[in-house]
């Protein structure tokens, strides 16, 4: 019923369509399911994709614009900007379908970016293609015409709906992206309440977590209650390992950075003081990430190597010390 209500709203909006037309997203937001991606089409040159961005609690809409034509005559849309679908982020995606009449079963073409292989299948096999992404597919088949005169908009004009099954743990989706991260971790919003702590390391001796802008997608605000409950002092920074959800968490000053627990290496860099103050920081490299996580020391410069055994035991990997010489 709520799906039909969405279509009715869009039908009403399309009656007023013009070159400068924009959907009334505020009106739509009350009817959007947070875990579903919707595709709408008006004509060949005007289509929209909308979803609810749970990370930032806002409705995300993309004007897909013009269709492009594949060399095989297959119509497709190419998303080369980040889109967030429910709890799942696509930095780079291509979705294709054939140009047969919508009155017949639509054949779907999905490009698997991770493997670089194009899958061509009918809808009945689409769920199998997506199953490795912990998703399932659903197609709306109600062909009721909501408004015969509003660009003949029909429920079947939604090309397909991807309905994401959100489990009670972190959901991971391996999609390779050369421009960004190779292993995005996608957190269920319930992680705020259902995260666990298997191991914890207190960093109250002067360590700070440097949070780069390109890791904001993996930050949680506010700090989850299951983390704050473990703090000796509110200002403490800690690292925890969650073996159940297979993640590692870094608590900063007012947010947490949560990443896959796939540590490749840890290196401690010492820059000894001379004319300058020197410095000391720890580089943690996560499998699939181009950039390492940096934890730097703000007190007791060049004393971080005293904790090598602690870090090695906690993370379960060997810690390498790199002497960078003097800060001249």
Coordinates of C-alpha atoms in Angstrom, one line a residue:
X1 CA 0.0 0.0 0.0
X2 CA 2.7 2.5 0.9
X3 CA 4.5 1.7 -2.4
X4 CA 1.4 2.6 -4.3
X5 CA 1.2 5.8 -2.3
X6 CA 4.6 6.8 -3.4
X7 CA 3.7 6.3 -7.0
X8 CA 0.6 8.4 -6.6
X9 CA 2.6 11.3 -5.2
X10 CA 5.0 11.1 -8.1
X11 CA 2.1 11.1 -10.5
X12 CA 0.8 14.3 -9.0
X13 CA 4.2 15.9 -9.2
X14 CA 4.7 14.9 -12.8
X15 CA 1.6 16.7 -13.8
X16 CA 3.5 19.9 -13.0
X17 CA 6.7 18.9 -14.7
X18 CA 8.8 21.4 -16.5
X19 CA 12.4 21.9 -17.4
X20 CA 13.1 23.3 -14.0
X21 CA 10.9 20.8 -12.2
X22 CA 12.2 19.3 -9.0
X23 CA 10.4 16.5 -7.0
X24 CA 8.9 17.5 -3.7
X25 CA 11.2 15.4 -1.6
X26 CA 9.9 16.7 1.7
X27 CA 6.5 15.3 0.7
X28 CA 8.0 12.1 -0.4
X29 CA 10.2 11.4 2.6
X30 CA 7.4 10.2 4.8
X31 CA 6.8 7.3 2.4
X32 CA 10.3 6.2 1.6
X33 CA 11.5 2.9 3.1
X34 CA 15.1 3.4 4.3
X35 CA 16.4 0.2 2.8
X36 CA 15.0 0.4 -0.7
X37 CA 16.3 2.0 -3.9
X38 CA 13.7 3.4 -6.2
X39 CA 14.0 4.1 -9.9
X40 CA 11.4 6.3 -11.6
X41 CA 11.1 7.1 -15.2
X42 CA 9.1 9.9 -16.9
X43 CA 10.4 9.6 -20.4
X44 CA 13.6 8.7 -22.2
X45 CA 15.4 11.9 -21.0
X46 CA 14.1 12.2 -17.5
X47 CA 14.5 9.6 -14.8
X48 CA 15.1 9.7 -11.1
X49 CA 16.6 7.5 -8.5
X50 CA 15.7 8.2 -4.8
X51 CA 16.7 6.6 -1.5
X52 CA 16.9 7.5 2.1
X53 CA 20.4 8.2 3.4
X54 CA 20.3 6.8 6.9
X55 CA 23.9 7.9 7.6
X56 CA 22.9 11.6 7.4
X57 CA 19.2 11.2 7.8
X58 CA 18.2 12.9 4.6
X59 CA 16.5 11.9 1.3
X60 CA 19.0 11.5 -1.5
X61 CA 17.8 12.0 -5.1
X62 CA 19.7 11.7 -8.3
X63 CA 18.5 13.1 -11.6
X64 CA 19.7 10.3 -13.8
X65 CA 19.3 12.5 -16.9
X66 CA 19.8 11.1 -20.4
X67 CA 20.1 7.4 -21.2
X68 CA 23.3 6.3 -22.8
X69 CA 23.5 3.6 -25.4
X70 CA 25.8 0.6 -25.1
X71 CA 27.5 -0.7 -28.2
X72 CA 25.1 -3.6 -28.1
X73 CA 22.1 -1.1 -28.1
X74 CA 21.5 -1.7 -24.4
X75 CA 20.4 1.3 -22.5
X76 CA 22.2 2.0 -19.2
X77 CA 22.8 4.6 -16.6
X78 CA 26.3 5.2 -15.3
X79 CA 26.7 6.6 -11.7
X80 CA 30.1 8.1 -11.3
X81 CA 29.4 9.9 -8.1
X82 CA 28.8 8.4 -4.7
X83 CA 25.3 7.2 -4.0
X84 CA 24.1 5.8 -0.7
X85 CA 21.3 3.2 -0.9
X86 CA 19.9 2.5 2.6
X87 CA 23.0 1.5 4.5
X88 CA 25.0 0.6 1.4
X89 CA 27.3 3.0 -0.4
X90 CA 28.2 2.7 -4.1
X91 CA 31.1 5.0 -5.0
X92 CA 31.0 3.9 -8.6
X93 CA 28.3 1.8 -10.3
X94 CA 26.7 1.0 -13.6
X95 CA 23.2 -0.4 -14.0
X96 CA 21.9 -1.6 -17.4
X97 CA 18.7 -3.0 -18.8
X98 CA 17.5 -3.6 -22.3
X99 CA 15.2 -1.3 -24.3
X100 CA 12.3 -3.7 -24.8
X101 CA 8.8 -2.7 -23.9
X102 CA 8.1 -2.3 -20.2
X103 CA 5.0 -4.4 -20.9
X104 CA 7.3 -7.5 -21.2
X105 CA 9.6 -8.9 -18.5
X106 CA 12.5 -6.5 -18.2
X107 CA 15.9 -8.0 -18.7
X108 CA 18.5 -6.7 -16.2
X109 CA 22.2 -6.1 -16.7
X110 CA 24.3 -5.7 -13.6
X111 CA 28.0 -4.8 -13.8
X112 CA 30.0 -6.4 -11.1
X113 CA 32.6 -3.7 -10.5
X114 CA 34.7 -5.9 -8.2
X115 CA 35.3 -8.6 -10.8
X116 CA 34.8 -6.4 -13.9
X117 CA 32.3 -9.0 -15.3
X118 CA 29.0 -8.1 -16.8
X119 CA 26.2 -10.4 -15.8
X120 CA 23.2 -10.6 -18.1
X121 CA 20.1 -12.3 -16.7
X122 CA 16.4 -12.1 -16.6
X123 CA 14.8 -10.9 -13.4
X124 CA 14.1 -14.4 -12.1
X125 CA 17.9 -14.8 -11.8
X126 CA 18.7 -11.4 -10.5
X127 CA 18.3 -12.4 -6.8
X128 CA 21.0 -15.0 -7.3
X129 CA 23.4 -12.5 -8.8
X130 CA 22.9 -10.2 -5.8
X131 CA 22.9 -12.8 -3.1
X132 CA 26.6 -12.6 -2.6
X133 CA 26.0 -8.9 -1.7
X134 CA 23.7 -10.1 1.1
X135 CA 20.7 -8.6 -0.7
X136 CA 17.6 -9.8 -2.4
X137 CA 15.7 -8.3 -5.3
X138 CA 12.0 -7.6 -5.6
X139 CA 10.1 -6.4 -8.6
X140 CA 6.8 -4.6 -8.5
X141 CA 4.4 -6.1 -11.0
X142 CA 1.2 -4.1 -10.3
X143 CA 0.4 -2.5 -13.6
X144 CA -2.4 -0.3 -12.4
X145 CA -2.3 3.1 -14.2
X146 CA -2.3 5.8 -11.5
X147 CA -3.0 8.6 -13.9
X148 CA -3.5 7.9 -17.6
X149 CA -2.6 11.5 -18.6
X150 CA 0.5 12.0 -16.4
X151 CA 3.1 10.7 -18.8
X152 CA 1.5 7.3 -18.6
X153 CA 3.3 6.8 -15.3
X154 CA 2.7 3.3 -14.0
X155 CA 4.0 1.2 -11.1
X156 CA 5.7 -1.1 -13.6
X157 CA 7.7 2.0 -14.8
X158 CA 9.8 1.5 -11.7
X159 CA 12.5 -0.5 -13.4
X160 CA 13.3 -2.5 -10.2
X161 CA 13.6 -2.2 -6.5
X162 CA 16.5 -3.5 -4.6
X163 CA 15.3 -4.3 -1.1
X164 CA 18.3 -4.6 1.2
X165 CA 18.0 -7.2 4.1
X166 CA 19.7 -5.5 7.0
X167 CA 21.0 -8.1 9.5
X168 CA 21.7 -7.4 13.2
X169 CA 25.4 -7.1 12.5
X170 CA 27.6 -5.0 10.2
X171 CA 26.9 -5.5 6.6
X172 CA 29.9 -5.5 4.3
X173 CA 29.8 -5.1 0.5
X174 CA 33.0 -5.7 -1.5
X175 CA 32.9 -3.4 -4.4
X176 CA 36.2 -2.4 -5.9
X177 CA 36.8 1.3 -6.6
X178 CA 40.1 2.4 -7.9
X179 CA 39.5 6.1 -7.1
X180 CA 38.6 5.6 -3.5
X181 CA 38.6 2.6 -1.1
X182 CA 38.7 -1.0 -2.2
X183 CA 36.9 -2.3 0.9
X184 CA 34.1 0.0 2.1
X185 CA 32.5 -1.2 5.4
X186 CA 28.8 -0.4 5.7
X187 CA 27.4 -0.3 9.2
X188 CA 23.9 -1.1 10.1
X189 CA 22.5 1.8 12.1
X190 CA 21.8 -0.7 14.9
X191 CA 25.5 -0.9 15.5
X192 CA 25.1 2.0 17.8
X193 CA 23.2 -0.3 20.1
X194 CA 24.4 -3.8 19.1
X195 CA 28.1 -3.4 18.8
X196 CA 30.3 -5.5 21.1
X197 CA 33.8 -5.1 22.6
X198 CA 36.0 -8.2 22.6
X199 CA 39.2 -6.4 23.4
X200 CA 40.0 -2.9 24.5
X201 CA 43.1 -0.8 24.7
X202 CA 43.2 2.5 26.5
X203 CA 45.2 5.3 24.9
X204 CA 45.1 7.8 27.8
X205 CA 48.8 8.3 27.7
X206 CA 48.7 10.9 24.9
X207 CA 47.6 9.2 21.7
X208 CA 45.2 10.9 19.3
X209 CA 43.5 9.5 16.3
X210 CA 44.0 11.5 13.1
X211 CA 40.7 11.4 11.2
X212 CA 41.0 12.2 7.5
X213 CA 38.1 13.5 5.5
X214 CA 38.1 10.4 3.3
X215 CA 37.3 8.3 6.3
X216 CA 34.1 10.2 7.3
X217 CA 32.0 7.5 5.7
X218 CA 33.2 5.2 8.5
X219 CA 32.7 7.5 11.4
X220 CA 30.0 7.1 14.0
X221 CA 28.5 10.0 15.9
X222 CA 27.8 10.2 18.7
X223 CA 30.2 7.8 20.4
X224 CA 28.1 4.6 21.0
X225 CA 27.0 4.0 24.6
X226 CA 28.6 0.6 24.7
X227 CA 31.9 2.4 24.2
X228 CA 31.4 5.3 26.6
X229 CA 30.4 2.8 29.3
X230 CA 34.0 1.5 29.2
X231 CA 35.8 4.8 29.5
X232 CA 37.6 5.7 32.6
X233 CA 37.5 9.3 31.7
X234 CA 35.3 11.0 29.0
X235 CA 38.3 12.4 27.2
X236 CA 40.0 8.9 26.9
X237 CA 40.8 7.7 23.4
X238 CA 40.5 3.9 23.0
X239 CA 40.8 1.2 20.4
X240 CA 38.5 -1.8 20.6
X241 CA 38.1 -5.0 18.6
X242 CA 34.7 -6.4 17.9
X243 CA 35.1 -10.1 16.9
X244 CA 31.4 -10.7 16.4
X245 CA 31.0 -7.9 13.8
X246 CA 34.6 -8.4 12.6
X247 CA 35.5 -4.7 13.0
X248 CA 38.0 -2.6 14.8
X249 CA 37.0 0.7 16.4
X250 CA 39.0 3.8 17.2
X251 CA 37.4 6.3 19.6
X252 CA 38.4 9.9 18.9
X253 CA 37.4 13.0 20.8
X254 CA 33.8 13.0 19.8
X255 CA 33.3 10.3 17.2
X256 CA 34.4 6.8 16.4
X257 CA 36.1 5.3 13.3
X258 CA 35.0 1.8 12.6
X259 CA 36.9 -0.3 10.0
X260 CA 37.2 -3.9 8.9
X261 CA 39.4 -5.9 11.3
X262 CA 41.8 -6.8 8.5
X263 CA 45.1 -5.3 9.7
X264 CA 47.9 -5.8 7.3
X265 CA 50.7 -4.0 9.1
X266 CA 51.6 -1.6 11.9
X267 CA 54.6 0.7 11.8
X268 CA 55.7 3.2 14.5
X269 CA 57.6 6.1 13.1
X270 CA 60.0 8.1 15.3
X271 CA 61.3 11.5 14.4
X272 CA 63.8 12.4 17.0
X273 CA 63.9 16.1 18.3
X274 CA 66.7 18.4 17.2
X275 CA 65.9 21.9 16.0
X276 CA 62.3 20.8 15.8
X277 CA 60.2 19.0 18.4
X278 CA 60.3 15.7 16.7
X279 CA 57.3 13.5 16.5
X280 CA 56.0 10.0 16.9
X281 CA 53.1 8.3 15.2
X282 CA 51.7 4.8 14.5
X283 CA 50.5 3.9 11.0
X284 CA 47.9 1.1 10.9
X285 CA 47.3 -0.3 7.4
X286 CA 44.0 -1.9 6.7
X287 CA 43.6 -4.4 3.9
X288 CA 41.9 -2.8 0.9
X289 CA 42.5 0.8 2.0
X290 CA 45.0 3.0 0.1
X291 CA 45.8 5.2 3.1
X292 CA 46.7 4.0 6.6
X293 CA 45.1 5.1 9.8
X294 CA 47.4 7.4 11.7
X295 CA 47.5 7.5 15.5
X296 CA 50.0 10.2 16.7
X297 CA 51.4 11.0 20.1
X298 CA 50.9 14.4 21.7
X299 CA 52.7 13.7 25.0
X300 CA 56.1 12.0 25.7
X301 CA 57.4 12.5 22.2
X302 CA 59.3 9.4 20.9
X303 CA 58.1 7.2 23.6
X304 CA 55.5 5.3 21.6
X305 CA 58.0 2.5 20.9
X306 CA 57.7 1.6 24.6
X307 CA 54.3 0.2 23.8
X308 CA 55.4 -2.0 20.9
X309 CA 54.7 -5.2 22.8
X310 CA 51.3 -4.0 24.0
X311 CA 50.2 -3.1 20.4
X312 CA 51.6 -6.3 19.0
X313 CA 49.7 -8.4 21.5
X314 CA 46.5 -6.4 21.1
X315 CA 46.3 -6.3 17.3
X316 CA 47.9 -9.8 16.8
X317 CA 50.5 -8.5 14.3
X318 CA 54.2 -7.6 14.4
X319 CA 54.9 -3.9 15.0
X320 CA 57.8 -2.4 13.0
X321 CA 59.7 0.6 14.3
X322 CA 60.9 3.0 11.7
X323 CA 63.6 5.5 12.8
X324 CA 63.2 8.6 10.7
X325 CA 66.3 10.4 12.1
X326 CA 66.3 13.9 13.5
X327 CA 63.8 16.7 13.2
X328 CA 66.1 19.3 11.6

